[in-house]
C-alpha cells in the first residue's frame, strides 16, 4: 500500500482539516508530518465546529489511527487542552492516537524567544503565530532540542534545565524582559499528562501499517508558499510543508508515496507578513474576508484576501508533484459578477513572466489578470459535481488547463457534507 499526501498549495488555511476529515473513512491511518500549534484545522459536522492544532484531523473517525509524526514540534500544554476539549465526544482518543518519540517539544522559553525575535525585527517581523515554532525548530537543527522520548528518561528534568539555562542566556543577551510565571508548572503538568499517551517509534508503526496493507493519509500543515525552502523566504514557517516533508516527517521512503492531493481556495488568503501579489487591500478584500469568514483559526487575526494566483499555484504543484487539485470555498464567490484570476506577472523592467522571482519579497510584481464570469447563484442545491453552475465549471476548466492537473473535488461550504467529488476521488 502507499501513502497519499494532502497538503496546502497556498499560504495555509486552504481547508485541509475539512477535507482530511471528509476523506478519513477511506484511510486506516491519518498522520501529521510537520508544524505544530501554529496550525488551526477546522472541521464542521453535525452543526458543530472543531479546531485542531496538533492532533490529526482523522480523530473524529473512531476506526482511524491517528499519528503525530517526528516532524512536528509539540506544545504539551496546547496538546493537553486539545485532548481535554475532545472529552465528551465519545471518542477513544488515547487508544487511537500515537505520538512519535522523535517529535520535538516546545518549551515555555521557546515561546518567549519567538516573541523576542519578532520584537527585535520591528516592522520586518514575520507575523509569527508566536507559538514557539521557529525557536523550537532552531533548537532541533542546532542539536539542542528536547524530544518527546526524553520525557520517559529519569534525566528529563536535568535535560530541561540545561536547555532552559541556555535560553535564559540568549534572552539576557537580547535584553528582552520576560516573566515565566507559572508557565513551567503548567508545562510539567502537561508533560505528566503526555506520559500516559502512546509514545512510540512512529516510523516503525507507519511502515508496519503499510506492510499490513493499510491506507495512510499524510496531513500537511501550513501551505507550500510558507515552506522554509520554497516559500516567500524569510516570510515562511520553519518546516518543510511540501510533499517531501511527509517523507522526513514520518519516516516514509519516497517510493511509498501515492497520490498528492493539493488543496487550494478558489481565491487566496494569507495571514502574517510577506509578499502577496494578488492581495486586494480594499473593499473587495474586505468582502471576501466577511463572506469567507477569513479570520485565523489559531490567532483570530484578520486574513489578508485576494485573487487566485496561477503562477504561484503552478509553482506549488511542481514542487509537490501534485496529482489532484481540490478546490475550496467556491460559495464565497457566489455574489461576484466577475472573478479575476492572475495568469502572469509583470516585472519592474516591463517583462512578463509566469514564474515566481526568487526574491519576490523585494521584487514588486504586478499581477496580470484574466477576468472570469461569476456564476451569481447560491450553491446550496448542489449535490453532485455536475450540478455546479456552468460558469463555475468554466472557472474549474480554466484552472485545470493552466495548471495541467485534474480538479477532483469542489468544496461549497464549511460542513463535511458540502463537498462534491469526481474522477479519482469518486468511490
Ligand atoms: P486549514 O488550516 O487548511 O485546515 O483551514 P482553516 O480551518 O484554518 O480555514 C479554513 C476555513 O474555511 C475554516 O473556517 C473552514 O470551516 C472553512 N471552510 C472550509 N471549506 C469551506 C467552503 O467550501 N466554504 C466555506 N464558506 N468555508 C469553508
Ligand atoms: P494551517 O495549518 C496560515 C504563518 C504565520 C506567519 C508565518 C510564520 O492552519 O494552514 P510561525 O508561527 O510558523 O512561525 O509563523 O506562517 N502561518 C500560518 N498561516 N495557516 C497556518 O497553518 C499557519 N501557520 C503559520 O501567520 O506568517
Ligand atoms: Mg488553518
Coordinates of C-alpha atoms and ligand atoms in Angstrom, one line a residue:
X1 CA 0.0 0.0 0.0
X2 CA 1.0 3.6 -0.5
X3 CA 0.8 6.9 1.4
X4 CA -1.3 9.6 0.0
X5 CA -0.4 13.2 1.0
X6 CA -2.9 16.0 1.4
X7 CA -1.3 19.5 1.7
X8 CA -2.0 23.2 1.2
X9 CA -0.8 24.8 -2.0
X10 CA -1.1 28.4 -0.9
X11 CA -0.3 30.2 2.4
X12 CA -2.2 27.9 4.7
X13 CA -5.8 27.8 5.8
X14 CA -7.0 26.2 2.5
X15 CA -9.4 23.9 4.3
X16 CA -7.1 20.9 5.0
X17 CA -8.9 20.0 8.2
X18 CA -12.3 19.8 6.5
X19 CA -11.0 17.6 3.7
X20 CA -8.9 15.2 5.8
X21 CA -12.0 14.6 8.0
X22 CA -14.1 14.1 4.8
X23 CA -11.6 11.6 3.3
X24 CA -10.6 9.8 6.5
X25 CA -13.1 7.0 6.1
X26 CA -11.2 5.9 3.0
X27 CA -8.0 5.5 5.1
X28 CA -6.9 3.4 8.0
X29 CA -4.4 6.0 9.3
X30 CA -4.1 9.8 9.3
X31 CA -0.7 11.2 10.1
X32 CA 0.5 14.7 10.6
X33 CA 4.1 15.3 9.4
X34 CA 5.2 18.8 10.3
X35 CA 4.3 22.1 12.0
X36 CA 2.8 22.3 15.4
X37 CA 0.3 24.6 17.3
X38 CA 0.7 27.3 14.6
X39 CA -1.8 25.2 12.6
X40 CA -5.5 25.6 13.1
X41 CA -7.5 23.0 11.2
X42 CA -11.3 23.4 11.2
X43 CA -13.8 20.6 10.9
X44 CA -17.6 21.1 10.8
X45 CA -20.2 18.4 11.1
X46 CA -23.5 17.8 12.9
X47 CA -23.9 21.5 13.4
X48 CA -20.6 21.7 15.4
X49 CA -17.3 23.3 14.7
X50 CA -13.9 21.9 15.9
X51 CA -10.5 23.4 15.6
X52 CA -7.5 21.1 15.8
X53 CA -3.9 22.3 16.2
X54 CA -1.6 19.3 16.7
X55 CA -4.0 16.4 16.6
X56 CA -4.6 14.9 13.2
X57 CA -7.9 15.6 11.6
X58 CA -8.9 11.9 11.4
X59 CA -9.5 11.9 15.2
X60 CA -13.3 12.1 14.9
X61 CA -13.4 8.9 12.9
X62 CA -13.3 6.1 15.6
X63 CA -11.9 3.5 13.2
X64 CA -9.0 5.6 12.1
X65 CA -5.5 5.5 13.7
X66 CA -4.0 9.0 14.1
X67 CA -0.3 9.6 14.2
X68 CA 1.7 12.7 15.3
X69 CA 5.0 12.2 13.4
X70 CA 8.6 13.0 14.2
X71 CA 8.5 16.1 12.0
X72 CA 6.3 18.1 14.4
X73 CA 7.2 20.4 17.3
X74 CA 4.6 19.8 20.1
X75 CA 3.5 22.2 22.7
X76 CA 2.5 19.9 25.6
X77 CA 0.2 22.5 27.2
X78 CA -1.8 23.1 23.9
X79 CA -1.8 19.3 23.4
X80 CA -3.4 18.6 26.8
X81 CA -6.1 21.3 26.2
X82 CA -6.8 19.8 22.8
X83 CA -7.3 16.3 24.2
X84 CA -9.5 17.7 27.0
X85 CA -11.6 19.6 24.5
X86 CA -12.4 16.3 22.8
X87 CA -13.7 14.7 26.0
X88 CA -17.5 14.3 25.8
X89 CA -17.5 13.3 22.1
X90 CA -17.3 9.6 23.0
X91 CA -14.0 9.2 21.2
X92 CA -11.3 6.8 22.3
X93 CA -8.6 9.4 21.8
X94 CA -5.9 7.7 24.0
X95 CA -6.5 4.5 22.1
X96 CA -6.4 6.0 18.6
X97 CA -3.5 8.5 18.9
X98 CA 0.2 7.7 18.6
X99 CA 3.0 10.3 19.2
X100 CA 6.5 10.0 17.8
X101 CA 9.2 9.8 20.4
X102 CA 11.3 11.8 18.0
X103 CA 8.9 14.7 17.8
X104 CA 10.4 17.8 19.4
X105 CA 9.0 19.7 22.4
X106 CA 8.2 23.4 22.5
X107 CA 9.4 24.7 25.9
X108 CA 7.8 27.8 27.6
X109 CA 11.0 29.7 26.7
X110 CA 10.7 28.9 23.0
X111 CA 7.5 31.0 23.0
X112 CA 9.3 33.8 24.8
X113 CA 12.1 33.6 22.3
X114 CA 9.6 33.7 19.4
X115 CA 8.2 37.0 20.9
X116 CA 11.7 38.3 21.5
X117 CA 12.9 37.7 17.9
X118 CA 9.7 39.2 16.5
X119 CA 10.1 42.3 18.7
X120 CA 13.7 42.7 17.5
X121 CA 12.6 42.5 13.9
X122 CA 10.3 45.6 14.3
X123 CA 8.5 46.3 11.1
X124 CA 10.2 43.4 9.4
X125 CA 8.5 40.9 11.7
X126 CA 7.3 37.7 10.1
X127 CA 3.9 37.9 11.7
X128 CA 4.6 34.6 13.5
X129 CA 1.8 32.9 15.4
X130 CA 4.1 33.3 18.5
X131 CA 3.6 29.6 19.3
X132 CA 7.4 29.0 19.6
X133 CA 7.6 27.2 16.3
X134 CA 10.8 28.9 14.9
X135 CA 12.8 28.7 18.1
X136 CA 11.8 25.0 18.6
X137 CA 12.9 24.1 15.1
X138 CA 16.1 26.1 15.7
X139 CA 16.8 24.0 18.7
X140 CA 16.2 20.9 16.7
X141 CA 18.5 21.9 13.9
X142 CA 21.0 23.2 16.4
X143 CA 21.0 19.8 18.1
X144 CA 19.8 21.2 21.4
X145 CA 16.2 20.1 21.4
X146 CA 14.2 18.1 23.8
X147 CA 12.2 15.2 22.3
X148 CA 9.0 13.5 23.3
X149 CA 11.0 10.3 24.1
X150 CA 13.1 12.3 26.6
X151 CA 10.1 12.6 28.9
X152 CA 10.4 8.9 29.6
X153 CA 14.0 9.4 30.8
X154 CA 14.8 9.8 34.6
X155 CA 17.1 12.6 33.4
X156 CA 14.3 14.6 31.8
X157 CA 14.3 17.4 34.4
X158 CA 18.1 17.9 34.1
X159 CA 17.9 17.9 30.3
X160 CA 15.2 20.5 30.5
X161 CA 17.2 22.6 33.0
X162 CA 20.3 22.7 30.7
X163 CA 18.2 24.0 27.8
X164 CA 16.4 26.4 30.0
X165 CA 19.7 28.0 31.2
X166 CA 20.8 28.3 27.5
X167 CA 17.5 30.1 26.6
X168 CA 17.9 32.4 29.6
X169 CA 21.4 33.3 28.4
X170 CA 20.1 34.2 25.0
X171 CA 17.2 36.2 26.4
X172 CA 19.6 38.1 28.7
X173 CA 21.9 38.8 25.7
X174 CA 18.9 40.1 23.7
X175 CA 18.0 42.3 26.7
X176 CA 14.4 41.0 26.5
X177 CA 12.2 41.4 29.5
X178 CA 10.1 38.4 30.3
X179 CA 8.4 36.5 33.1
X180 CA 8.0 32.8 33.1
X181 CA 5.4 32.9 35.9
X182 CA 3.5 29.7 36.4
X183 CA 4.2 28.5 32.8
X184 CA 6.8 26.0 34.0
X185 CA 4.5 24.3 36.5
X186 CA 1.7 24.1 33.8
X187 CA 4.3 22.7 31.4
X188 CA 5.4 19.9 33.8
X189 CA 1.8 19.0 34.5
X190 CA 1.2 18.7 30.7
X191 CA 4.3 16.6 30.4
X192 CA 2.9 14.2 33.1
X193 CA -0.3 14.1 31.0
X194 CA 1.5 13.2 27.8
X195 CA 3.4 10.4 29.5
X196 CA 0.1 8.4 29.6
X197 CA -0.3 8.6 25.9
X198 CA 1.0 6.1 23.3
X199 CA 4.6 7.3 22.8
X200 CA 6.2 5.2 20.1
X201 CA 8.7 5.0 17.2
X202 CA 6.1 6.0 14.7
X203 CA 8.4 5.4 11.7
X204 CA 8.1 1.6 12.5
X205 CA 4.4 2.0 13.1
X206 CA 3.7 3.6 9.7
X207 CA 5.9 1.2 7.8
X208 CA 4.3 -1.8 9.6
X209 CA 0.9 -0.4 8.7
X210 CA 2.0 -0.2 5.0
X211 CA 3.2 -3.8 5.1
X212 CA -0.2 -4.8 6.5
X213 CA -2.0 -3.2 3.6
X214 CA -3.3 -0.2 5.5
X215 CA -4.0 3.0 3.6
X216 CA -2.3 6.1 5.1
X217 CA -3.2 9.8 4.5
X218 CA -0.4 12.2 5.5
X219 CA -1.9 15.6 6.6
X220 CA 0.1 18.7 5.9
X221 CA 0.0 21.9 7.9
X222 CA 0.6 25.4 6.7
X223 CA 1.0 25.7 2.9
X224 CA 3.6 25.3 0.2
X225 CA 4.2 29.1 -0.1
X226 CA 5.2 29.0 3.6
X227 CA 7.7 26.3 3.1
X228 CA 11.1 27.1 4.6
X229 CA 12.9 26.3 1.3
X230 CA 10.4 27.2 -1.4
X231 CA 8.1 29.7 0.3
X232 CA 8.5 33.5 0.2
X233 CA 11.6 33.4 2.5
X234 CA 12.0 34.9 5.1
X235 CA 8.3 35.2 5.5
X236 CA 7.8 31.5 6.0
X237 CA 7.4 29.0 8.7
X238 CA 10.3 26.8 9.9
X239 CA 9.4 23.4 8.5
X240 CA 9.1 21.5 5.2
X241 CA 5.4 21.9 4.3
X242 CA 5.7 20.3 0.9
X243 CA 5.3 16.6 -0.1
X244 CA 9.0 15.8 0.6
X245 CA 8.3 16.9 4.2
X246 CA 6.0 13.9 4.6
X247 CA 8.9 11.5 3.9
X248 CA 11.2 13.1 6.5
X249 CA 8.4 14.0 8.9
X250 CA 7.1 10.4 9.1
X251 CA 10.0 8.1 8.0
X252 CA 8.3 7.1 4.8
X253 CA 10.5 6.4 1.7
X254 CA 9.7 8.5 -1.4
X255 CA 8.8 5.4 -3.4
X256 CA 5.9 4.8 -1.0
X257 CA 4.1 8.0 -1.9
X258 CA 0.9 7.6 -4.0
X259 CA -1.4 10.5 -4.7
X260 CA -0.5 14.0 -3.7
X261 CA -3.8 15.9 -3.1
X262 CA -3.2 19.6 -3.3
X263 CA -5.8 21.9 -1.6
X264 CA -6.3 25.5 -2.8
X265 CA -9.0 28.1 -2.3
X266 CA -10.9 29.5 -5.3
X267 CA -9.3 32.8 -4.3
X268 CA -6.3 33.4 -2.0
X269 CA -5.6 34.4 1.6
X270 CA -2.5 35.0 3.7
X271 CA -2.1 35.7 7.4
X272 CA 1.1 37.4 8.7
X273 CA 3.6 39.5 6.7
X274 CA 5.2 38.8 3.3
X275 CA 4.5 39.2 -0.4
X276 CA 1.0 38.6 -1.7
X277 CA 0.9 39.9 -5.3
X278 CA -2.9 39.4 -5.8
X279 CA -3.9 40.9 -2.4
X280 CA -7.0 43.1 -2.5
X281 CA -6.3 45.5 0.3
X282 CA -9.6 47.3 -0.4
X283 CA -13.3 46.7 -0.2
X284 CA -13.1 43.6 -2.5
X285 CA -10.7 42.0 0.0
X286 CA -13.0 43.0 2.9
X287 CA -16.0 41.4 1.1
X288 CA -14.0 38.2 0.6
X289 CA -13.0 38.3 4.3
X290 CA -16.5 38.8 5.6
X291 CA -18.2 36.2 3.4
X292 CA -15.4 33.7 3.7
X293 CA -15.1 34.4 7.5
X294 CA -11.4 34.8 6.9
X295 CA -10.1 35.2 10.4
X296 CA -7.3 32.9 11.8
X297 CA -8.4 29.6 13.4
X298 CA -5.4 29.8 15.8
X299 CA -4.8 33.5 16.4
X300 CA -8.1 35.1 15.3
X301 CA -6.1 37.6 13.2
X302 CA -7.7 39.0 10.0
X303 CA -6.5 37.1 7.0
X304 CA -5.4 39.2 4.0
X305 CA -7.6 38.3 1.0
X306 CA -7.1 38.4 -2.8
X307 CA -7.5 36.6 -6.1
X308 CA -6.2 33.2 -7.2
X309 CA -2.5 33.4 -8.3
X310 CA -1.9 30.8 -11.0
X311 CA 1.9 31.3 -11.3
X312 CA 2.2 30.6 -7.6
X313 CA -0.2 27.7 -7.8
X314 CA 1.7 26.1 -10.7
X315 CA 4.9 26.5 -8.8
X316 CA 3.5 24.8 -5.7
X317 CA 2.1 21.9 -7.8
X318 CA 5.5 21.5 -9.5
X319 CA 7.4 21.3 -6.1
X320 CA 4.9 18.9 -4.6
X321 CA 4.2 16.6 -7.6
X322 CA 0.5 17.3 -7.1
X323 CA -1.6 14.7 -8.8
X324 CA -5.1 16.1 -8.0
X325 CA -6.4 19.6 -7.2
X326 CA -9.0 20.0 -4.5
X327 CA -10.6 23.5 -4.8
X328 CA -12.3 25.1 -1.8
X329 CA -14.7 27.8 -0.8
X330 CA -16.5 28.4 -4.1
X331 CA -19.6 29.5 -2.2
X332 CA -17.7 32.6 -1.0
X333 CA -17.6 33.8 -4.7
X334 CA -21.4 33.3 -5.3
X335 CA -22.2 37.0 -5.4
X336 CA -19.3 38.2 -7.5
X337 CA -20.2 39.2 -11.1
X338 CA -16.5 38.9 -12.2
X339 CA -13.7 36.8 -10.8
X340 CA -10.2 37.9 -11.7
X341 CA -7.5 35.2 -11.8
X342 CA -3.8 36.1 -12.1
X343 CA -2.1 34.3 -15.1
X344 CA 1.2 36.2 -15.3
X345 CA 3.3 38.8 -13.5
X346 CA 4.8 42.0 -15.0
X347 CA 8.3 42.6 -13.6
X348 CA 9.7 46.0 -12.8
X349 CA 11.6 46.0 -16.1
X350 CA 8.3 45.6 -18.0
X351 CA 8.9 41.9 -18.9
X352 CA 6.1 39.3 -18.5
X353 CA 6.7 36.0 -16.7
X354 CA 4.6 33.1 -15.3
X355 CA 7.4 32.2 -12.9
X356 CA 7.9 33.4 -9.3
X357 CA 11.1 35.5 -9.0
X358 CA 13.4 34.1 -6.3
X359 CA 13.4 37.4 -4.4
X360 CA 9.8 38.3 -4.8
X361 CA 9.9 39.6 -1.2
X362 CA 11.9 42.6 -2.7
X363 CA 10.8 42.5 -6.3
X364 CA 7.4 44.2 -6.9
X365 CA 5.5 42.1 -9.3
X366 CA 2.3 43.3 -10.9
X367 CA -0.3 40.6 -11.5
X368 CA -1.9 40.3 -14.9
X369 CA -5.5 39.1 -14.7
X370 CA -7.9 37.1 -16.8
X371 CA -11.4 38.0 -15.8
X372 CA -13.8 35.1 -15.4
X373 CA -17.5 35.4 -15.4
X374 CA -19.1 34.8 -12.0
X375 CA -22.0 32.3 -11.6
X376 CA -24.0 34.6 -9.2
X377 CA -26.0 31.7 -7.9
X378 CA -26.5 30.1 -4.5
X379 CA -24.9 26.6 -4.3
X380 CA -26.9 25.1 -1.5
X381 CA -28.9 22.9 -4.0
X382 CA -25.7 21.4 -5.4
X383 CA -25.4 17.6 -4.7
X384 CA -23.0 16.4 -7.4
X385 CA -20.1 17.9 -9.3
X386 CA -22.2 18.0 -12.4
X387 CA -24.8 20.2 -10.6
X388 CA -22.3 23.1 -10.3
X389 CA -23.2 26.1 -12.4
X390 CA -21.8 26.4 -16.0
X391 CA -19.7 29.5 -15.2
X392 CA -18.2 27.7 -12.1
X393 CA -17.3 24.7 -14.2
X394 CA -15.7 27.0 -16.8
X395 CA -13.6 28.5 -13.9
X396 CA -12.5 25.0 -12.9
X397 CA -11.8 24.1 -16.6
X398 CA -9.6 27.2 -16.9
X399 CA -7.6 26.3 -13.8
X400 CA -7.2 22.7 -14.9
X401 CA -6.0 23.9 -18.3
X402 CA -3.5 26.4 -16.9
X403 CA -2.1 24.1 -14.1
X404 CA -2.4 20.8 -16.0
X405 CA -3.8 18.9 -13.1
X406 CA -7.3 17.4 -12.7
X407 CA -9.7 19.0 -10.2
X408 CA -11.3 16.2 -8.4
X409 CA -13.1 17.9 -5.5
X410 CA -15.0 21.2 -5.1
X411 CA -16.0 22.5 -1.6
X412 CA -19.1 24.6 -1.4
X413 CA -19.5 25.2 2.3
X414 CA -17.7 24.5 5.6
X415 CA -19.7 21.4 6.5
X416 CA -18.4 17.9 5.8
X417 CA -21.5 17.3 3.6
X418 CA -20.9 20.5 1.4
X419 CA -18.4 18.7 -0.8
X420 CA -18.7 17.2 -4.3
X421 CA -16.2 14.9 -6.0
X422 CA -15.4 13.5 -9.4
X423 CA -12.8 11.3 -11.1
X424 CA -10.2 9.6 -8.9
X425 CA -11.9 10.8 -5.7
X426 CA -15.3 9.4 -6.6
X427 CA -15.6 6.0 -4.9
Ligands
LIG1 P1 -6.8 24.6 7.3 O1 -5.8 25.2 8.2 O2 -6.3 24.4 5.9 O3 -7.4 23.3 7.9 O4 -8.0 25.6 7.1 P2 -8.7 26.5 8.3 O5 -9.6 25.6 9.1 O6 -7.7 27.3 9.0 O7 -9.5 27.6 7.5 C1 -10.5 27.2 6.5 C2 -11.8 27.8 6.9 O8 -12.7 27.8 5.9 C3 -12.5 27.1 8.1 O9 -13.2 28.1 8.8 C4 -13.5 26.2 7.4 O10 -14.6 25.9 8.2 C5 -13.9 27.0 6.2 N1 -14.2 26.2 5.0 C6 -13.7 25.1 4.5 N2 -14.2 24.8 3.3 C7 -15.1 25.8 3.1 C8 -16.0 26.0 2.0 O11 -16.0 25.3 1.0 N3 -16.8 27.1 2.1 C9 -16.8 28.0 3.2 N4 -17.6 29.0 3.2 N5 -16.0 27.8 4.2 C10 -15.1 26.7 4.1
LIG2 P1 -2.6 25.9 8.9 O1 -2.0 24.6 9.1 C1 -1.8 30.1 7.9 C2 2.1 31.8 9.1 C3 2.1 32.8 10.2 C4 3.3 33.6 9.8 C5 4.3 32.5 9.3 C6 5.3 32.0 10.3 O2 -3.8 26.3 9.8 O3 -2.8 26.2 7.5 P2 5.1 30.6 12.6 O4 4.2 30.7 13.7 O5 5.0 29.3 11.8 O6 6.5 30.9 12.9 O7 4.6 31.7 11.5 O8 3.4 31.4 8.9 N1 1.4 30.5 9.5 C7 0.2 30.1 9.0 N2 -0.7 30.8 8.2 N3 -2.1 28.9 8.3 C8 -1.2 28.2 9.1 O9 -1.4 26.9 9.4 C9 0.0 28.9 9.5 N4 1.0 28.5 10.3 C10 1.9 29.5 10.3 O10 0.9 33.6 10.1 O11 3.0 34.4 8.7
LIG3 MG1 -5.7 26.9 9.5

